[in-house]
PDB file of C-alpha atoms in Angstrom:
ATOM      1  CA  MET A   1     -32.877 -29.579  44.746  1.00 51.00           C
ATOM      2  CA  GLU A   2     -32.205 -31.593  41.596  1.00 57.00           C
ATOM      3  CA  THR A   3     -29.198 -33.866  41.546  1.00 66.00           C
ATOM      4  CA  SER A   4     -26.780 -34.191  38.578  1.00 74.00           C
ATOM      5  CA  THR A   5     -28.390 -37.671  37.775  1.00 78.00           C
ATOM      6  CA  ASP A   6     -31.844 -36.111  37.647  1.00 75.00           C
ATOM      7  CA  THR A   7     -30.529 -33.306  35.434  1.00 79.00           C
ATOM      8  CA  GLN A   8     -28.888 -35.946  33.020  1.00 82.00           C
ATOM      9  CA  LYS A   9     -32.166 -37.955  32.975  1.00 80.00           C
ATOM     10  CA  SER A  10     -34.017 -34.741  32.123  1.00 82.00           C
ATOM     11  CA  LYS A  11     -31.741 -33.778  29.381  1.00 84.00           C
ATOM     12  CA  LEU A  12     -31.847 -37.362  27.978  1.00 86.00           C
ATOM     13  CA  LYS A  13     -35.557 -37.365  28.095  1.00 87.00           C
ATOM     14  CA  THR A  14     -35.722 -33.874  26.248  1.00 87.00           C
ATOM     15  CA  TRP A  15     -33.261 -35.179  23.554  1.00 89.00           C
ATOM     16  CA  ALA A  16     -35.271 -38.412  23.008  1.00 86.00           C
ATOM     17  CA  THR A  17     -38.562 -36.510  22.773  1.00 89.00           C
ATOM     18  CA  THR A  18     -36.981 -34.067  20.268  1.00 89.00           C
ATOM     19  CA  ILE A  19     -35.627 -36.883  18.172  1.00 91.00           C
ATOM     20  CA  PHE A  20     -38.981 -38.590  18.143  1.00 89.00           C
ATOM     21  CA  VAL A  21     -40.951 -35.595  17.176  1.00 89.00           C
ATOM     22  CA  CYS A  22     -38.493 -34.646  14.455  1.00 89.00           C
ATOM     23  CA  ALA A  23     -38.507 -38.280  13.041  1.00 88.00           C
ATOM     24  CA  PHE A  24     -42.337 -38.245  13.206  1.00 88.00           C
ATOM     25  CA  LEU A  25     -42.584 -34.839  11.411  1.00 88.00           C
ATOM     26  CA  PHE A  26     -40.161 -36.097   8.737  1.00 87.00           C
ATOM     27  CA  VAL A  27     -42.169 -39.207   8.032  1.00 83.00           C
ATOM     28  CA  TRP A  28     -45.573 -37.494   8.156  1.00 87.00           C
ATOM     29  CA  LEU A  29     -44.530 -34.372   6.094  1.00 86.00           C
ATOM     30  CA  SER A  30     -42.689 -36.481   3.338  1.00 83.00           C
ATOM     31  CA  GLY A  31     -45.757 -38.972   3.360  1.00 84.00           C
ATOM     32  CA  MET A  32     -48.311 -36.123   2.982  1.00 88.00           C
ATOM     33  CA  THR A  33     -46.160 -34.371   0.234  1.00 87.00           C
ATOM     34  CA  ALA A  34     -45.682 -37.599  -1.652  1.00 86.00           C
ATOM     35  CA  GLY A  35     -49.470 -38.507  -1.441  1.00 86.00           C
ATOM     36  CA  MET A  36     -50.632 -35.050  -2.556  1.00 90.00           C
ATOM     37  CA  MET A  37     -48.257 -34.760  -5.410  1.00 91.00           C
ATOM     38  CA  ALA A  38     -49.021 -38.425  -6.534  1.00 89.00           C
ATOM     39  CA  GLY A  39     -52.628 -37.465  -6.660  1.00 89.00           C
ATOM     40  CA  ALA A  40     -51.895 -34.593  -8.942  1.00 91.00           C
ATOM     41  CA  CYS A  41     -49.409 -36.660 -10.975  1.00 91.00           C
ATOM     42  CA  ARG A  42     -52.100 -39.219 -11.705  1.00 90.00           C
ATOM     43  CA  LYS A  43     -54.543 -36.697 -13.084  1.00 89.00           C
ATOM     44  CA  ASP A  44     -54.926 -36.214 -16.826  1.00 85.00           C
ATOM     45  CA  HIS A  45     -55.824 -32.614 -16.104  1.00 85.00           C
ATOM     46  CA  TYR A  46     -51.982 -31.864 -16.035  1.00 87.00           C
ATOM     47  CA  GLU A  47     -49.776 -32.541 -18.880  1.00 88.00           C
ATOM     48  CA  GLY A  48     -46.088 -32.181 -19.851  1.00 90.00           C
ATOM     49  CA  ALA A  49     -43.829 -30.153 -17.570  1.00 93.00           C
ATOM     50  CA  GLN A  50     -46.472 -29.546 -14.896  1.00 94.00           C
ATOM     51  CA  LYS A  51     -47.299 -33.313 -14.721  1.00 94.00           C
ATOM     52  CA  LEU A  52     -43.574 -34.227 -14.654  1.00 95.00           C
ATOM     53  CA  ARG A  53     -42.990 -31.660 -11.745  1.00 95.00           C
ATOM     54  CA  PHE A  54     -45.670 -33.402  -9.665  1.00 94.00           C
ATOM     55  CA  CYS A  55     -44.368 -36.758 -10.385  1.00 95.00           C
ATOM     56  CA  ASN A  56     -40.810 -35.942  -9.573  1.00 94.00           C
ATOM     57  CA  ILE A  57     -41.843 -34.222  -6.303  1.00 93.00           C
ATOM     58  CA  SER A  58     -43.859 -37.304  -5.311  1.00 93.00           C
ATOM     59  CA  LEU A  59     -41.008 -39.725  -6.135  1.00 91.00           C
ATOM     60  CA  ALA A  60     -38.467 -37.682  -4.290  1.00 91.00           C
ATOM     61  CA  ALA A  61     -40.555 -37.153  -1.129  1.00 90.00           C
ATOM     62  CA  GLY A  62     -41.556 -40.808  -0.979  1.00 85.00           C
ATOM     63  CA  ALA A  63     -37.941 -42.128  -1.839  1.00 81.00           C
ATOM     64  CA  TRP A  64     -37.377 -43.246   1.685  1.00 80.00           C
ATOM     65  CA  MET A  65     -40.274 -45.653   1.469  1.00 77.00           C
ATOM     66  CA  LYS A  66     -38.740 -47.636  -1.409  1.00 78.00           C
ATOM     67  CA  PHE A  67     -37.180 -50.183   1.003  1.00 80.00           C
ATOM     68  CA  SER A  68     -40.438 -52.270   0.680  1.00 84.00           C
ATOM     69  CA  THR A  69     -41.314 -54.297  -2.339  1.00 89.00           C
ATOM     70  CA  LEU A  70     -44.896 -53.497  -1.829  1.00 88.00           C
ATOM     71  CA  GLU A  71     -44.262 -49.570  -1.719  1.00 87.00           C
ATOM     72  CA  ARG A  72     -42.101 -49.996  -4.931  1.00 90.00           C
ATOM     73  CA  ALA A  73     -45.133 -51.822  -6.576  1.00 91.00           C
ATOM     74  CA  LYS A  74     -47.592 -49.243  -5.450  1.00 89.00           C
ATOM     75  CA  GLY A  75     -45.188 -46.430  -6.681  1.00 89.00           C
ATOM     76  CA  SER A  76     -45.044 -47.925 -10.012  1.00 93.00           C
ATOM     77  CA  ARG A  77     -48.093 -45.924 -11.244  1.00 94.00           C
ATOM     78  CA  ILE A  78     -46.232 -42.672 -10.409  1.00 94.00           C
ATOM     79  CA  GLU A  79     -43.281 -43.805 -12.410  1.00 95.00           C
ATOM     80  CA  LEU A  80     -45.485 -44.706 -15.187  1.00 96.00           C
ATOM     81  CA  GLU A  81     -47.242 -41.295 -15.123  1.00 95.00           C
ATOM     82  CA  ARG A  82     -43.719 -39.723 -15.000  1.00 96.00           C
ATOM     83  CA  GLY A  83     -42.897 -41.615 -18.279  1.00 96.00           C
ATOM     84  CA  ILE A  84     -46.199 -40.348 -19.751  1.00 95.00           C
ATOM     85  CA  ALA A  85     -45.172 -36.801 -18.914  1.00 95.00           C
ATOM     86  CA  LEU A  86     -41.692 -37.321 -20.310  1.00 96.00           C
ATOM     87  CA  SER A  87     -43.109 -38.668 -23.571  1.00 94.00           C
ATOM     88  CA  GLN A  88     -45.488 -35.703 -23.749  1.00 93.00           C
ATOM     89  CA  LEU A  89     -42.411 -33.432 -23.609  1.00 94.00           C
ATOM     90  CA  GLY A  90     -40.680 -35.405 -26.401  1.00 93.00           C
ATOM     91  CA  LYS A  91     -38.124 -36.981 -24.117  1.00 95.00           C
ATOM     92  CA  VAL A  92     -38.536 -40.452 -25.585  1.00 94.00           C
ATOM     93  CA  GLU A  93     -35.305 -42.151 -23.987  1.00 95.00           C
ATOM     94  CA  GLN A  94     -36.183 -40.817 -20.513  1.00 96.00           C
ATOM     95  CA  ALA A  95     -39.787 -42.009 -20.967  1.00 95.00           C
ATOM     96  CA  VAL A  96     -38.708 -45.454 -21.911  1.00 95.00           C
ATOM     97  CA  GLU A  97     -36.393 -45.544 -18.777  1.00 96.00           C
ATOM     98  CA  ALA A  98     -39.363 -44.367 -16.613  1.00 96.00           C
ATOM     99  CA  PHE A  99     -41.519 -47.040 -18.184  1.00 96.00           C
ATOM    100  CA  GLU A 100     -38.942 -49.708 -17.579  1.00 96.00           C
ATOM    101  CA  GLU A 101     -38.735 -48.553 -13.878  1.00 95.00           C
ATOM    102  CA  ALA A 102     -42.456 -48.686 -13.622  1.00 95.00           C
ATOM    103  CA  LEU A 103     -42.608 -52.171 -14.983  1.00 95.00           C
ATOM    104  CA  ARG A 104     -39.748 -53.394 -12.640  1.00 94.00           C
ATOM    105  CA  ASN A 105     -41.416 -51.929  -9.613  1.00 94.00           C
ATOM    106  CA  ALA A 106     -44.820 -53.324 -10.547  1.00 94.00           C
ATOM    107  CA  ARG A 107     -43.234 -56.779 -10.829  1.00 93.00           C
ATOM    108  CA  ALA A 108     -41.478 -56.389  -7.455  1.00 90.00           C
ATOM    109  CA  LYS A 109     -44.460 -57.692  -5.548  1.00 90.00           C
ATOM    110  CA  PRO A 110     -47.235 -60.112  -6.862  1.00 92.00           C
ATOM    111  CA  GLY A 111     -50.597 -58.426  -7.193  1.00 91.00           C
ATOM    112  CA  PRO A 112     -52.550 -56.275  -9.604  1.00 94.00           C
ATOM    113  CA  TRP A 113     -49.799 -53.748 -10.119  1.00 93.00           C
ATOM    114  CA  GLU A 114     -48.798 -54.702 -13.572  1.00 93.00           C
ATOM    115  CA  GLN A 115     -52.345 -55.121 -14.877  1.00 94.00           C
ATOM    116  CA  GLN A 116     -53.103 -51.610 -13.604  1.00 94.00           C
ATOM    117  CA  LEU A 117     -50.335 -50.134 -15.532  1.00 94.00           C
ATOM    118  CA  HIS A 118     -51.562 -51.880 -18.647  1.00 92.00           C
ATOM    119  CA  ARG A 119     -55.065 -50.658 -18.180  1.00 93.00           C
ATOM    120  CA  ARG A 120     -53.803 -47.126 -17.734  1.00 93.00           C
ATOM    121  CA  MET A 121     -51.786 -47.286 -20.972  1.00 93.00           C
ATOM    122  CA  VAL A 122     -54.527 -48.883 -23.027  1.00 89.00           C
ATOM    123  CA  HIS A 123     -56.631 -45.762 -22.322  1.00 87.00           C
ATOM    124  CA  MET A 124     -54.141 -43.520 -23.630  1.00 85.00           C
ATOM    125  CA  GLU A 125     -55.066 -41.711 -26.901  1.00 84.00           C
ATOM    126  CA  ASP A 126     -51.497 -41.170 -27.981  1.00 86.00           C
ATOM    127  CA  SER A 127     -50.591 -44.191 -30.194  1.00 87.00           C
ATOM    128  CA  ASN A 128     -46.910 -43.317 -30.023  1.00 88.00           C
ATOM    129  CA  MET A 129     -46.817 -43.334 -26.237  1.00 89.00           C
ATOM    130  CA  LEU A 130     -48.735 -46.801 -26.293  1.00 90.00           C
ATOM    131  CA  ALA A 131     -46.097 -48.034 -28.821  1.00 90.00           C
ATOM    132  CA  LEU A 132     -43.335 -46.978 -26.462  1.00 92.00           C
ATOM    133  CA  TRP A 133     -44.978 -48.828 -23.628  1.00 93.00           C
ATOM    134  CA  VAL A 134     -45.527 -51.986 -25.692  1.00 92.00           C
ATOM    135  CA  SER A 135     -41.968 -51.975 -26.722  1.00 93.00           C
ATOM    136  CA  VAL A 136     -40.840 -51.684 -23.053  1.00 93.00           C
ATOM    137  CA  VAL A 137     -43.144 -54.691 -22.072  1.00 93.00           C
ATOM    138  CA  GLU A 138     -41.917 -56.802 -24.992  1.00 93.00           C
ATOM    139  CA  ALA A 139     -38.286 -56.076 -24.289  1.00 92.00           C
ATOM    140  CA  ALA A 140     -38.909 -57.037 -20.580  1.00 87.00           C
ATOM    141  CA  ASN A 141     -40.467 -60.456 -21.350  1.00 81.00           C
TER     142      ASN A 141
END
């Protein structure tokens, strides 16, 4: 026969297991969602509203990872792609804000992050978008 102490320990163990499983699922699902949407966001196959949707989902799902400067630096590419999508939609002010955020995030951690953003923008065929990027970089320096 179980005592009340054994019953309390069993309930505590059940709750602890439940909390652990829920936390794991949250981290895993949000990470998978952010990663899959980031992959779609980075592709030039998608443009405008569809690209913006993928970028926004990726940024929202991965928002909890922004505590780390490394994660912010890695995520700078998604913010840049978001700016590209906004520019394609003619939302110039929002695109500039996204480019500024991308540049800030890339500079949060030393590494190749900012150079990767520059390389991406140099390959853009849209000269207006490139001019927006250059204006953001010049204003930040």
